[in-house]
Coordinates of C-alpha atoms in Angstrom, one line a residue:
M1 CA -4.8 31.3 4.5
T2 CA -3.6 29.8 7.7
D3 CA -5.1 26.3 7.3
V4 CA -4.2 23.6 4.8
I5 CA -6.6 22.4 2.2
A6 CA -6.3 19.0 0.7
T7 CA -8.4 17.7 -2.3
Y8 CA -9.3 14.1 -2.4
Y9 CA -11.0 11.8 -4.9
F10 CA -12.9 8.9 -3.2
R11 CA -15.3 6.1 -4.2
P12 CA -17.5 4.8 -1.4
R13 CA -18.5 1.1 -1.2
E14 CA -22.1 0.2 -2.0
G15 CA -24.5 1.5 0.6
V16 CA -22.1 4.2 1.9
T17 CA -23.1 7.8 1.2
P18 CA -20.5 10.2 -0.1
E19 CA -21.2 12.5 2.9
W20 CA -20.3 9.6 5.3
A21 CA -17.2 8.7 3.4
A22 CA -15.9 12.3 3.3
Q23 CA -16.5 12.8 7.0
A24 CA -14.8 9.5 7.7
I25 CA -11.7 10.7 5.9
A26 CA -11.7 14.0 7.8
E27 CA -12.2 12.3 11.2
E28 CA -9.6 9.5 10.5
Q29 CA -7.0 12.1 9.7
T30 CA -7.7 14.5 12.6
T31 CA -9.5 13.8 15.9
G32 CA -11.8 10.9 15.2
T33 CA -11.8 7.1 15.6
W34 CA -14.1 4.2 14.8
T35 CA -16.3 4.4 17.9
D36 CA -17.5 6.8 20.7
I37 CA -14.7 7.4 23.2
S38 CA -14.7 8.8 26.7
T39 CA -11.4 10.7 26.3
R40 CA -12.6 13.2 23.8
Q41 CA -12.6 16.6 25.4
T42 CA -14.7 19.3 23.9
Y43 CA -11.7 21.6 23.3
V44 CA -10.1 19.2 20.8
H45 CA -12.8 19.9 18.2
Y46 CA -11.0 23.0 17.0
L47 CA -8.6 20.5 15.4
D48 CA -11.3 18.7 13.4
G49 CA -11.0 18.5 9.7
V50 CA -13.7 20.3 7.9
V51 CA -15.3 18.8 4.8
G52 CA -15.9 21.2 1.9
E53 CA -18.2 20.8 -1.1
I54 CA -18.6 17.2 -2.4
R55 CA -18.8 16.9 -6.2
P56 CA -19.4 13.8 -8.5
M57 CA -16.4 12.9 -10.6
G58 CA -16.2 9.8 -12.8
G59 CA -17.4 6.8 -10.7
G60 CA -16.8 8.6 -7.4
Y61 CA -16.6 12.0 -5.8
T62 CA -14.1 14.8 -5.0
C63 CA -14.1 17.0 -1.9
T64 CA -11.8 19.3 0.0
I65 CA -10.9 18.9 3.6
R66 CA -9.6 21.9 5.5
Y67 CA -7.0 21.0 8.2
P68 CA -6.2 23.5 10.9
A69 CA -2.6 24.7 10.7
E70 CA -2.2 23.8 14.4
I71 CA -2.5 20.1 13.7
F72 CA 0.9 20.2 11.8
E73 CA 4.3 20.4 13.4
P74 CA 6.1 23.1 11.3
G75 CA 8.9 21.7 9.2
N76 CA 8.1 18.0 10.0
I77 CA 7.3 16.5 6.6
P78 CA 6.8 12.9 7.9
Q79 CA 4.1 14.3 10.2
Y80 CA 2.5 16.4 7.4
L81 CA 2.1 13.2 5.4
S82 CA 0.7 11.3 8.3
V83 CA -2.2 13.8 8.3
L84 CA -2.7 14.4 4.6
A85 CA -2.0 10.8 3.4
G86 CA -2.2 8.5 6.4
N87 CA -4.7 5.8 7.4
L88 CA -7.4 7.0 5.0
F89 CA -6.3 4.7 2.2
G90 CA -7.2 1.6 4.3
L91 CA -10.7 2.6 5.4
S92 CA -12.8 -0.5 4.7
R93 CA -16.0 1.2 3.8
I94 CA -14.3 3.3 1.1
A95 CA -13.3 1.4 -2.0
A96 CA -10.7 4.0 -3.2
V97 CA -9.1 7.3 -2.1
R98 CA -6.6 9.5 -3.9
L99 CA -4.9 12.6 -2.6
M100 CA -5.1 14.9 -5.6
D101 CA -3.6 18.2 -4.4
V102 CA -2.7 20.2 -1.4
E103 CA -2.8 24.0 -0.7
F104 CA -0.2 24.6 2.0
S105 CA -0.3 27.6 4.3
R106 CA 2.7 29.8 4.8
D107 CA 2.7 28.9 8.4
I108 CA 3.8 25.4 7.7
V109 CA 6.3 26.1 4.9
P110 CA 9.4 27.2 6.9
F111 CA 11.5 26.0 4.0
K112 CA 13.7 28.0 1.6
G113 CA 12.9 25.9 -1.5
P114 CA 15.3 25.5 -4.4
K115 CA 18.7 27.2 -4.0
F116 CA 19.0 27.6 -7.8
G117 CA 15.6 27.0 -9.4
I118 CA 15.1 27.3 -13.1
E119 CA 17.0 30.6 -13.6
G120 CA 19.8 29.5 -11.4
V121 CA 20.3 26.3 -13.3
R122 CA 20.0 28.2 -16.6
K123 CA 22.8 30.5 -15.4
L124 CA 25.0 27.5 -14.6
A125 CA 24.4 26.0 -18.1
G126 CA 24.5 29.3 -19.9
T127 CA 21.1 29.1 -21.5
V128 CA 18.2 31.6 -21.7
D129 CA 15.0 30.6 -23.4
R130 CA 15.1 27.0 -24.7
P131 CA 14.5 23.6 -23.2
H132 CA 17.5 21.9 -21.7
V133 CA 18.6 18.6 -23.2
G134 CA 19.6 15.9 -20.7
T135 CA 20.7 12.3 -20.9
I136 CA 21.1 9.3 -18.7
I137 CA 24.2 7.1 -18.8
K138 CA 23.1 3.9 -20.5
P139 CA 23.2 1.0 -19.9
K140 CA 21.9 2.1 -16.5
V141 CA 24.3 -0.2 -14.6
G142 CA 27.3 -2.3 -15.6
L143 CA 29.7 0.2 -17.2
N144 CA 33.0 0.7 -15.3
P145 CA 34.1 4.3 -14.4
K146 CA 36.3 4.8 -17.4
D147 CA 33.7 3.8 -19.9
T148 CA 31.0 5.8 -18.1
A149 CA 33.1 8.9 -18.4
A150 CA 33.7 8.2 -22.1
V151 CA 29.9 8.0 -22.6
A152 CA 29.5 11.3 -20.7
Y153 CA 32.1 13.0 -22.9
E154 CA 30.3 11.9 -26.1
A155 CA 27.0 13.1 -24.9
A156 CA 28.4 16.4 -23.7
I157 CA 30.4 17.2 -26.8
G158 CA 27.3 16.3 -28.8
G159 CA 25.3 19.1 -27.1
V160 CA 23.5 18.0 -23.9
D161 CA 23.2 20.4 -21.0
L162 CA 22.8 17.7 -18.3
I163 CA 24.1 14.2 -17.7
K164 CA 22.8 12.1 -14.9
D165 CA 23.2 8.7 -13.3
D166 CA 20.3 6.3 -13.6
E167 CA 18.3 5.7 -10.5
T168 CA 19.9 2.3 -9.8
L169 CA 23.5 3.5 -10.0
T170 CA 24.9 4.7 -6.7
D171 CA 28.2 3.4 -5.3
Q172 CA 28.4 -0.2 -6.4
T173 CA 31.7 -2.1 -6.8
F174 CA 31.6 -2.2 -10.6
C175 CA 31.4 1.6 -10.7
P176 CA 32.3 3.3 -7.4
L177 CA 31.1 6.8 -7.0
G178 CA 34.6 7.9 -5.8
E179 CA 36.1 6.8 -9.1
R180 CA 33.3 7.6 -11.5
L181 CA 32.7 11.2 -10.4
P182 CA 36.2 12.6 -10.8
L183 CA 36.6 10.9 -14.2
I184 CA 33.3 12.3 -15.5
M185 CA 34.1 15.8 -14.2
E186 CA 37.5 15.6 -15.9
Q187 CA 35.7 14.9 -19.2
L188 CA 33.2 17.7 -18.7
D189 CA 36.1 20.0 -18.0
R190 CA 37.5 18.9 -21.3
V191 CA 34.3 19.7 -23.1
K192 CA 34.3 23.2 -21.5
S193 CA 37.8 23.8 -22.7
E194 CA 36.8 22.7 -26.2
T195 CA 33.4 24.3 -26.5
G196 CA 33.0 26.9 -23.7
R197 CA 29.9 25.1 -22.5
N198 CA 29.3 24.1 -18.9
V199 CA 27.6 20.7 -18.8
L200 CA 26.1 19.5 -15.5
Y201 CA 26.4 16.0 -14.0
A202 CA 23.9 14.8 -11.5
V203 CA 25.7 12.2 -9.5
N204 CA 23.3 9.9 -7.6
I205 CA 24.0 10.2 -3.9
S206 CA 21.0 8.2 -2.8
T207 CA 21.7 6.2 0.3
A208 CA 20.5 5.6 3.9
G209 CA 19.0 8.6 5.7
D210 CA 21.8 8.9 8.2
K211 CA 24.5 8.8 5.4
I212 CA 23.1 11.0 2.6
V213 CA 24.4 14.3 3.8
Q214 CA 27.9 12.9 4.3
R215 CA 27.8 11.4 0.8
A216 CA 26.7 14.8 -0.5
R217 CA 29.6 16.5 1.2
E218 CA 32.0 14.0 -0.3
A219 CA 30.6 14.5 -3.8
A220 CA 31.0 18.2 -3.4
R221 CA 34.6 17.8 -2.2
M222 CA 35.3 15.7 -5.3
G223 CA 34.2 18.4 -7.6
A224 CA 30.5 17.6 -8.3
N225 CA 28.5 20.3 -9.9
M226 CA 25.1 18.7 -9.3
L227 CA 23.6 16.1 -7.0
M228 CA 20.8 13.6 -7.6
I229 CA 18.4 12.1 -5.0
D230 CA 15.8 9.3 -5.5
V231 CA 13.2 11.0 -3.5
I232 CA 10.6 8.3 -2.9
V233 CA 12.9 5.6 -1.9
C234 CA 15.2 7.9 0.2
G235 CA 12.3 9.9 1.7
F236 CA 11.3 13.5 1.2
D237 CA 13.5 14.7 4.2
A238 CA 16.6 13.5 2.3
V239 CA 16.1 16.4 -0.1
R240 CA 15.6 18.8 2.8
A241 CA 18.6 17.6 4.7
V242 CA 20.9 18.0 1.7
A243 CA 19.4 21.3 0.5
Q244 CA 19.7 22.9 3.9
E245 CA 23.3 21.7 4.6
P246 CA 25.3 24.9 4.8
G247 CA 28.4 23.6 3.2
I248 CA 26.7 22.3 0.0
N249 CA 25.9 24.8 -2.7
L250 CA 24.9 22.5 -5.6
P251 CA 21.6 22.1 -7.5
I252 CA 19.6 19.0 -6.7
H253 CA 18.2 16.8 -9.4
V254 CA 15.3 14.8 -8.0
H255 CA 14.3 11.4 -9.5
R256 CA 10.9 9.9 -8.7
T257 CA 11.7 6.2 -9.1
M258 CA 9.0 4.0 -7.5
H259 CA 6.5 6.8 -7.7
A260 CA 4.0 4.9 -9.9
A261 CA 3.4 2.5 -7.1
I262 CA 1.8 5.5 -5.4
T263 CA 0.6 7.7 -8.3
R264 CA -0.4 5.5 -11.2
N265 CA -3.9 4.4 -10.1
P266 CA -6.2 7.3 -11.0
E267 CA -8.6 6.3 -8.1
H268 CA -6.3 5.3 -5.3
G269 CA -3.0 6.6 -3.8
I270 CA -1.3 10.0 -4.1
A271 CA -1.2 12.0 -7.3
M272 CA 2.0 13.5 -8.5
R273 CA 1.0 17.0 -7.7
P274 CA 1.4 16.9 -3.9
I275 CA 4.8 15.3 -4.5
C276 CA 5.7 18.2 -6.8
R277 CA 4.8 20.7 -4.1
L278 CA 6.7 18.9 -1.4
V279 CA 9.9 18.5 -3.5
R280 CA 9.8 22.2 -4.4
M281 CA 9.3 23.2 -0.8
L282 CA 12.1 21.1 0.4
G283 CA 14.7 22.3 -2.1
G284 CA 14.6 20.2 -5.3
D285 CA 15.9 22.2 -8.3
Q286 CA 14.7 19.7 -10.8
L287 CA 12.1 17.0 -10.7
H288 CA 10.9 14.3 -13.1
T289 CA 7.2 14.7 -13.9
G290 CA 6.8 12.7 -17.1
T291 CA 6.3 13.1 -20.9
V292 CA 3.4 13.5 -23.3
S293 CA 5.1 11.2 -25.9
G294 CA 7.2 8.7 -24.0
K295 CA 6.9 5.1 -22.8
M296 CA 5.4 5.8 -19.3
E297 CA 1.7 6.1 -18.8
H298 CA 0.6 9.7 -18.5
D299 CA -2.4 12.0 -18.4
V300 CA -1.6 15.3 -20.2
T301 CA -3.9 17.4 -18.2
E302 CA -2.5 16.1 -14.9
L303 CA 1.1 16.5 -16.2
R304 CA 0.5 20.1 -17.2
G305 CA -0.9 20.8 -13.7
D306 CA 2.0 19.0 -12.1
N307 CA 4.5 21.2 -14.0
L308 CA 2.5 24.3 -13.0
A309 CA 2.9 23.2 -9.3
L310 CA 6.6 23.4 -9.9
T311 CA 6.7 26.7 -11.7
E312 CA 3.8 28.9 -10.8
P313 CA 4.2 31.5 -7.9
F314 CA 4.4 29.7 -4.5
F315 CA 5.2 32.1 -1.7
D316 CA 8.8 33.3 -2.2
L317 CA 10.2 29.9 -3.4
K318 CA 12.0 29.6 -6.7
P319 CA 10.5 27.5 -9.4
T320 CA 11.7 23.9 -9.9
F321 CA 12.7 22.7 -13.4
P322 CA 10.3 20.0 -14.6
V323 CA 12.0 17.0 -16.3
A324 CA 10.4 15.1 -19.1
S325 CA 11.8 11.6 -19.3
G326 CA 11.0 8.0 -20.1
G327 CA 11.1 6.8 -23.7
L328 CA 11.9 10.3 -25.1
H329 CA 13.6 10.7 -28.5
P330 CA 14.2 13.5 -31.0
G331 CA 10.9 12.7 -32.8
G332 CA 9.0 13.5 -29.6
V333 CA 10.6 16.8 -28.8
H334 CA 8.2 19.0 -30.9
K335 CA 5.2 17.5 -29.1
E336 CA 6.8 18.0 -25.6
V337 CA 7.8 21.6 -26.3
S338 CA 4.4 22.5 -27.9
M339 CA 2.5 21.1 -25.0
L340 CA 4.8 21.7 -22.0
G341 CA 6.6 24.9 -23.0
R342 CA 10.3 25.8 -22.9
D343 CA 10.9 25.7 -19.2
I344 CA 11.4 21.9 -19.4
I345 CA 14.4 19.5 -19.4
L346 CA 14.1 16.9 -22.1
Q347 CA 15.8 13.8 -20.7
A348 CA 16.6 11.1 -23.2
G349 CA 18.5 7.9 -22.5
G350 CA 17.9 5.4 -25.2
G351 CA 16.8 8.2 -27.5
I352 CA 20.4 9.5 -27.5
H353 CA 22.5 6.4 -27.0
G354 CA 20.4 4.4 -29.4
H355 CA 21.0 6.7 -32.3
P356 CA 22.3 4.8 -35.4
D357 CA 25.5 6.8 -35.3
G358 CA 26.1 6.7 -31.6
T359 CA 25.9 8.9 -28.5
R360 CA 27.4 12.0 -29.9
A361 CA 25.1 12.0 -33.0
G362 CA 22.1 11.2 -30.7
A363 CA 22.9 14.2 -28.5
T364 CA 23.2 16.4 -31.6
A365 CA 19.9 15.2 -32.9
M366 CA 18.2 16.1 -29.7
R367 CA 19.6 19.6 -29.8
Q368 CA 18.6 19.9 -33.4
A369 CA 15.0 18.8 -32.5
V370 CA 14.9 21.4 -29.8
D371 CA 16.2 24.1 -32.1
A372 CA 13.5 23.2 -34.6
A373 CA 10.7 23.2 -32.0
V374 CA 11.8 26.6 -30.7
A375 CA 11.9 28.0 -34.2
G376 CA 8.5 26.6 -35.0
I377 CA 9.8 24.4 -37.8
S378 CA 8.5 20.9 -38.2
P379 CA 11.1 18.2 -37.3
A380 CA 10.8 16.6 -40.8
T381 CA 11.5 19.9 -42.5
Y382 CA 14.4 20.7 -40.1
A383 CA 15.9 17.2 -40.7
E384 CA 16.3 17.9 -44.4
D385 CA 19.6 19.7 -43.8
H386 CA 20.4 18.2 -40.4
P387 CA 21.6 14.6 -40.9
E388 CA 21.7 13.6 -37.3
L389 CA 18.1 14.5 -36.8
K390 CA 17.2 12.8 -40.1
R391 CA 18.8 9.6 -39.0
A392 CA 16.9 9.7 -35.7
L393 CA 13.6 10.3 -37.3
D394 CA 14.2 7.5 -39.8
K395 CA 14.7 5.2 -36.8
W396 CA 12.0 6.3 -34.3
G397 CA 9.6 8.4 -36.4
I398 CA 7.7 11.5 -35.2
A399 CA 5.5 11.2 -32.1

């Protein structure tokens, strides 16, 4: 395939045929405009978008549009998005439009993808065939560097594989990155000496586009073993810039804060799936996609498809580790694993730090819940002789 195929959902306004609406989208995103023009040369028509089969769906329709590869500037993600997800959302005669998925051609994927991928991250953490357990430093902002590092130690010694900053913590005066990062890494070194386990810390380097590579370099120099980028607010190219920087050889944890402003409406905007494909192309080793049991709104069928976009064969790119987060606790682990599989990171913030016996017990309870799920034992049964899990289930129940 040399062209790019995008799938859209759309709902025309009253009196507008689905055929007209689909063609309007194709023309708006390629060579068309709202009226006849004298400047259209015959030869430009080879760049027209081609509408595929239109099918009813819910209160609207779906269709594919085939875009010629030549309309894309290879490697220019902002330009890709201007074609695939540009002015179409504002067309007045179409009530709703949603970009559901994209099939990219190899010609316009000149990216190397994740440096580590699932297997590379597993190698760093020393795991083989179980879900990873992650946590977020809570409260999400406010702790000083010393107390942040103390929380990280408790979570790590309790059994987590990954600790990350929350999306709003970057380099504020109450917890400067330059102080926080060395203290946390010192505590993780302590955990490694005590347990032999290598725990990753995704330090949030999100900042302005012209500064993020430099911040990534500084984090690497200070001993970081993982970086985190808020992809929507920083821009997709922030991931590419850091991933392709020759002097940085660290996995990249990608957070999707603000995504719901784009993805939540089932009729309008951009679904999570195209975002998954872009993040994987650009070098994200891990990406938040959602849970089947947590606090955020979700569609299980969509979520499974999003995770597949990160893990199924995609040219020669390594798979990206899906991250389940948002209201997750030990009582939801069995459901997550049974529905999403073992190649998943189970990221719990409040579900670890809110444990009645503290962070360490909360991390242990999450690991126990994972062990139970992998062994095919119900959480209630496993909790009978695992007190940390029992205490968690007594507090939050089983999802």
